PDB file of C-alpha atoms in Angstrom:
ATOM      1  CA  TRP A  95     184.779 278.811  23.772  1.00 88.00           C
ATOM      2  CA  LYS A  96     186.962 278.551  20.748  1.00 91.00           C
ATOM      3  CA  LEU A  97     189.389 275.322  19.267  1.00 91.00           C
ATOM      4  CA  THR A  98     192.287 276.496  17.928  1.00 90.00           C
ATOM      5  CA  HIS A  99     195.129 274.740  16.225  1.00 90.00           C
ATOM      6  CA  SER A 100     197.864 274.583  13.621  1.00 90.00           C
ATOM      7  CA  PRO A 101     197.159 274.032   9.953  1.00 91.00           C
ATOM      8  CA  SER A 102     197.958 270.546  10.174  1.00 90.00           C
ATOM      9  CA  TRP A 103     195.179 270.018  11.863  1.00 91.00           C
ATOM     10  CA  VAL A 104     191.523 270.111  10.225  1.00 93.00           C
ATOM     11  CA  VAL A 105     187.906 269.807  12.082  1.00 94.00           C
ATOM     12  CA  ILE A 106     186.097 266.873  10.358  1.00 94.00           C
ATOM     13  CA  SER A 107     183.230 266.848  12.092  1.00 94.00           C
ATOM     14  CA  GLY A 108     181.298 269.188  14.548  1.00 92.00           C
ATOM     15  CA  ALA A 109     181.567 272.799  15.637  1.00 91.00           C
ATOM     16  CA  SER A 110     185.100 274.446  16.821  1.00 91.00           C
ATOM     17  CA  GLN A 111     183.500 277.551  18.384  1.00 91.00           C
ATOM     18  CA  GLY A 112     180.489 278.240  20.145  1.00 88.00           C
ATOM     19  CA  GLU A 113     178.590 279.440  23.168  1.00 85.00           C
ATOM     20  CA  THR A 114     176.817 278.312  26.564  1.00 77.00           C
ATOM     21  CA  TYR A 115     174.124 279.820  28.167  1.00 69.00           C
ATOM     22  CA  LEU A 116     173.496 281.958  31.166  1.00 66.00           C
ATOM     23  CA  SER A 117     173.638 280.525  34.351  1.00 66.00           C
ATOM     24  CA  HIS A 118     172.935 282.705  37.433  1.00 66.00           C
ATOM     25  CA  SER A 119     175.044 281.758  40.663  1.00 65.00           C
ATOM     26  CA  ASN A 120     177.419 283.976  42.891  1.00 65.00           C
ATOM     27  CA  GLU A 121     179.865 280.720  43.492  1.00 68.00           C
ATOM     28  CA  PHE A 122     179.684 278.084  41.306  1.00 72.00           C
ATOM     29  CA  CYS A 123     177.748 277.641  37.631  1.00 74.00           C
ATOM     30  CA  VAL A 124     177.185 274.777  35.973  1.00 73.00           C
ATOM     31  CA  TRP A 125     176.840 274.956  32.102  1.00 73.00           C
ATOM     32  CA  ASN A 126     176.485 271.299  31.199  1.00 75.00           C
ATOM     33  CA  HIS A 127     177.570 272.310  27.260  1.00 79.00           C
ATOM     34  CA  PRO A 128     178.088 269.093  25.737  1.00 83.00           C
ATOM     35  CA  VAL A 129     181.030 269.542  22.471  1.00 84.00           C
ATOM     36  CA  GLU A 130     181.507 266.802  20.351  1.00 89.00           C
ATOM     37  CA  LEU A 131     184.639 267.140  17.416  1.00 90.00           C
ATOM     38  CA  HIS A 132     186.608 264.816  15.392  1.00 92.00           C
ATOM     39  CA  VAL A 133     189.774 266.422  13.963  1.00 92.00           C
ATOM     40  CA  ALA A 134     192.343 264.953  12.013  1.00 89.00           C
ATOM     41  CA  CYS A 135     195.944 266.056  11.528  1.00 87.00           C
ATOM     42  CA  ARG A 136     198.700 265.320   9.281  1.00 82.00           C
ATOM     43  CA  GLN A 137     201.455 266.099  11.941  1.00 81.00           C
ATOM     44  CA  LEU A 138     201.240 266.292  15.536  1.00 82.00           C
ATOM     45  CA  GLU A 139     202.642 269.678  15.785  1.00 84.00           C
ATOM     46  CA  GLY A 140     200.306 272.638  16.769  1.00 87.00           C
ATOM     47  CA  TRP A 141     198.103 270.537  19.287  1.00 89.00           C
ATOM     48  CA  PRO A 142     194.715 271.544  19.857  1.00 92.00           C
ATOM     49  CA  ARG A 143     193.954 273.661  22.467  1.00 92.00           C
ATOM     50  CA  ILE A 144     191.028 275.066  24.064  1.00 92.00           C
ATOM     51  CA  GLU A 145     190.441 278.928  24.375  1.00 90.00           C
ATOM     52  CA  VAL A 146     187.626 280.168  26.978  1.00 89.00           C
ATOM     53  CA  GLU A 147     186.375 283.803  27.176  1.00 87.00           C
ATOM     54  CA  VAL A 148     184.394 283.525  30.703  1.00 86.00           C
ATOM     55  CA  ARG A 149     181.732 286.852  30.968  1.00 83.00           C
ATOM     56  CA  GLY A 150     179.439 287.720  33.797  1.00 80.00           C
ATOM     57  CA  ILE A 151     177.104 290.423  35.149  1.00 79.00           C
ATOM     58  CA  ASP A 152     178.486 292.568  37.794  1.00 75.00           C
ATOM     59  CA  HIS A 153     176.023 294.024  40.653  1.00 75.00           C
ATOM     60  CA  HIS A 154     175.076 296.976  38.499  1.00 76.00           C
ATOM     61  CA  GLY A 155     173.636 294.712  35.842  1.00 79.00           C
ATOM     62  CA  ARG A 156     176.533 295.079  33.621  1.00 75.00           C
ATOM     63  CA  HIS A 157     177.866 292.647  31.058  1.00 79.00           C
ATOM     64  CA  GLN A 158     181.604 292.244  31.588  1.00 80.00           C
ATOM     65  CA  VAL A 159     184.815 289.871  30.710  1.00 82.00           C
ATOM     66  CA  VAL A 160     185.285 287.563  34.268  1.00 83.00           C
ATOM     67  CA  GLY A 161     188.153 285.842  32.256  1.00 86.00           C
ATOM     68  CA  TYR A 162     190.361 284.421  29.592  1.00 87.00           C
ATOM     69  CA  GLY A 163     191.565 281.085  29.331  1.00 90.00           C
ATOM     70  CA  MET A 164     193.349 278.505  27.747  1.00 90.00           C
ATOM     71  CA  THR A 165     194.510 275.041  28.134  1.00 92.00           C
ATOM     72  CA  HIS A 166     195.741 272.260  25.162  1.00 92.00           C
ATOM     73  CA  LEU A 167     193.436 268.821  24.516  1.00 92.00           C
ATOM     74  CA  PRO A 168     194.695 265.802  26.701  1.00 92.00           C
ATOM     75  CA  SER A 169     196.806 264.032  24.288  1.00 88.00           C
ATOM     76  CA  ARG A 170     196.262 260.287  25.934  1.00 90.00           C
ATOM     77  CA  PRO A 171     192.906 258.585  25.252  1.00 90.00           C
ATOM     78  CA  GLY A 172     190.392 258.435  28.170  1.00 92.00           C
ATOM     79  CA  SER A 173     188.564 260.393  30.516  1.00 95.00           C
ATOM     80  CA  HIS A 174     190.249 263.594  31.978  1.00 95.00           C
ATOM     81  CA  VAL A 175     189.586 266.790  33.972  1.00 94.00           C
ATOM     82  CA  VAL A 176     191.151 269.823  33.239  1.00 93.00           C
ATOM     83  CA  THR A 177     191.013 273.095  34.770  1.00 93.00           C
ATOM     84  CA  ILE A 178     191.616 276.429  33.390  1.00 92.00           C
ATOM     85  CA  PRO A 179     192.652 279.027  35.259  1.00 91.00           C
ATOM     86  CA  THR A 180     191.105 282.530  33.899  1.00 88.00           C
ATOM     87  CA  TRP A 181     192.667 285.956  33.927  1.00 87.00           C
ATOM     88  CA  ARG A 182     191.201 289.212  32.803  1.00 85.00           C
ATOM     89  CA  PRO A 183     193.356 292.659  32.039  1.00 82.00           C
ATOM     90  CA  VAL A 184     193.138 295.495  34.718  1.00 80.00           C
ATOM     91  CA  GLY A 185     194.353 298.978  34.450  1.00 74.00           C
ATOM     92  CA  ALA A 186     197.205 300.297  34.846  1.00 75.00           C
ATOM     93  CA  THR A 187     196.554 302.564  37.416  1.00 78.00           C
ATOM     94  CA  PHE A 188     194.360 303.168  40.625  1.00 80.00           C
ATOM     95  CA  PHE A 189     192.127 305.371  38.449  1.00 79.00           C
ATOM     96  CA  ASP A 190     191.338 302.630  35.803  1.00 76.00           C
ATOM     97  CA  ARG A 191     190.527 300.397  38.429  1.00 74.00           C
ATOM     98  CA  LEU A 192     187.974 303.104  39.867  1.00 77.00           C
ATOM     99  CA  ARG A 193     186.528 303.342  36.128  1.00 75.00           C
ATOM    100  CA  ARG A 194     185.861 299.739  36.122  1.00 72.00           C
ATOM    101  CA  ILE A 195     184.084 299.218  39.713  1.00 72.00           C
ATOM    102  CA  PHE A 196     181.998 302.769  38.866  1.00 75.00           C
ATOM    103  CA  ILE A 197     180.972 302.683  35.620  1.00 71.00           C
ATOM    104  CA  GLY A 198     182.149 299.496  33.953  1.00 68.00           C
ATOM    105  CA  ALA A 199     184.735 300.206  31.585  1.00 69.00           C
ATOM    106  CA  ALA A 200     186.855 297.005  31.852  1.00 70.00           C
ATOM    107  CA  PRO A 201     189.874 296.459  29.542  1.00 69.00           C
ATOM    108  CA  GLU A 202     189.238 293.476  27.126  1.00 69.00           C
ATOM    109  CA  LEU A 203     191.076 292.093  24.761  1.00 72.00           C
ATOM    110  CA  LEU A 204     190.622 292.435  20.814  1.00 63.00           C
ATOM    111  CA  PRO A 205     188.135 290.036  19.308  1.00 65.00           C
ATOM    112  CA  ASN A 206     190.124 287.984  17.337  1.00 62.00           C
ATOM    113  CA  SER A 207     193.254 287.776  19.552  1.00 65.00           C
ATOM    114  CA  LYS A 208     194.681 284.374  20.269  1.00 60.00           C
ATOM    115  CA  LEU A 209     195.635 283.446  23.578  1.00 66.00           C
ATOM    116  CA  GLY A 210     197.777 280.941  23.085  1.00 59.00           C
ATOM    117  CA  GLU A 211     199.919 282.311  19.939  1.00 55.00           C
ATOM    118  CA  HIS A 212     203.236 283.086  20.766  1.00 43.00           C
ATOM    119  CA  GLY A 213     203.102 281.960  24.042  1.00 44.00           C
ATOM    120  CA  SER A 214     200.476 283.825  26.177  1.00 55.00           C
ATOM    121  CA  ALA A 215     198.226 286.772  25.954  1.00 58.00           C
ATOM    122  CA  ARG A 216     199.412 288.017  28.874  1.00 59.00           C
ATOM    123  CA  PHE A 217     202.667 289.126  28.522  1.00 65.00           C
ATOM    124  CA  GLY A 218     203.232 292.975  28.698  1.00 69.00           C
ATOM    125  CA  LEU A 219     199.888 293.162  30.126  1.00 75.00           C
ATOM    126  CA  ARG A 220     198.687 293.930  33.886  1.00 78.00           C
ATOM    127  CA  THR A 221     196.460 291.201  34.410  1.00 81.00           C
ATOM    128  CA  GLU A 222     194.831 289.523  37.852  1.00 82.00           C
ATOM    129  CA  ASP A 223     193.435 285.849  37.996  1.00 86.00           C
ATOM    130  CA  THR A 224     189.759 285.108  38.277  1.00 85.00           C
ATOM    131  CA  ALA A 225     187.772 282.136  37.996  1.00 85.00           C
ATOM    132  CA  ARG A 226     188.358 278.449  37.152  1.00 88.00           C
ATOM    133  CA  VAL A 227     186.897 276.617  34.323  1.00 89.00           C
ATOM    134  CA  GLU A 228     186.683 272.550  34.684  1.00 89.00           C
ATOM    135  CA  LEU A 229     186.235 270.565  31.680  1.00 90.00           C
ATOM    136  CA  HIS A 230     185.501 267.234  31.870  1.00 91.00           C
ATOM    137  CA  LEU A 231     186.865 265.428  28.737  1.00 92.00           C
ATOM    138  CA  ASP A 232     186.878 262.150  26.644  1.00 93.00           C
ATOM    139  CA  VAL A 233     189.516 261.615  24.246  1.00 90.00           C
ATOM    140  CA  VAL A 234     189.770 258.666  21.693  1.00 88.00           C
ATOM    141  CA  LEU A 235     192.758 258.473  19.372  1.00 82.00           C
ATOM    142  CA  GLN A 236     192.304 256.689  16.344  1.00 84.00           C
ATOM    143  CA  TYR A 237     194.819 254.814  14.214  1.00 76.00           C
ATOM    144  CA  PHE A 238     197.751 256.609  16.375  1.00 77.00           C
ATOM    145  CA  GLU A 239     199.285 253.172  16.814  1.00 74.00           C
ATOM    146  CA  HIS A 240     198.515 252.276  13.085  1.00 73.00           C
ATOM    147  CA  HIS A 241     200.524 254.694  11.572  1.00 69.00           C
ATOM    148  CA  ASN A 242     203.416 254.167  14.684  1.00 70.00           C
ATOM    149  CA  LEU A 243     202.498 257.690  16.482  1.00 70.00           C
ATOM    150  CA  ASP A 244     203.346 257.762  20.031  1.00 69.00           C
ATOM    151  CA  VAL A 245     201.926 261.436  21.955  1.00 66.00           C
ATOM    152  CA  GLY A 246     203.466 260.425  25.060  1.00 61.00           C
TER     153      GLY A 246
END
């Protein structure tokens, strides 16, 4: 996972990116990975978003990307459940799909690709929907009312 935002935001404390641990399941994985961040802003432009990259192991034991996803963090204080739909690039031809199945050569995004920059990283790619990531978030806003900021 990685927190991304515009230059008007700054991370005061906490890690802005990290990895979870491996979970073995065919249907549903629980990572229970706590993240605590304290961010500040000079303006509301470029609201923070969280990007995820889900990796898995196929039935041959190969590590592959299961999906990429992104969502903006909630702008209202309180507890929130946010679902991030994930997707992955697929080959353009039937031969490309066979390569992924039999030798594990699946297309991936470049390591520094930004999922939320300039629309979606999916634009122009052939993709398929994959998994969903469910986040349970608690948001606290401080000094917004004092500065007459309405996040609406």
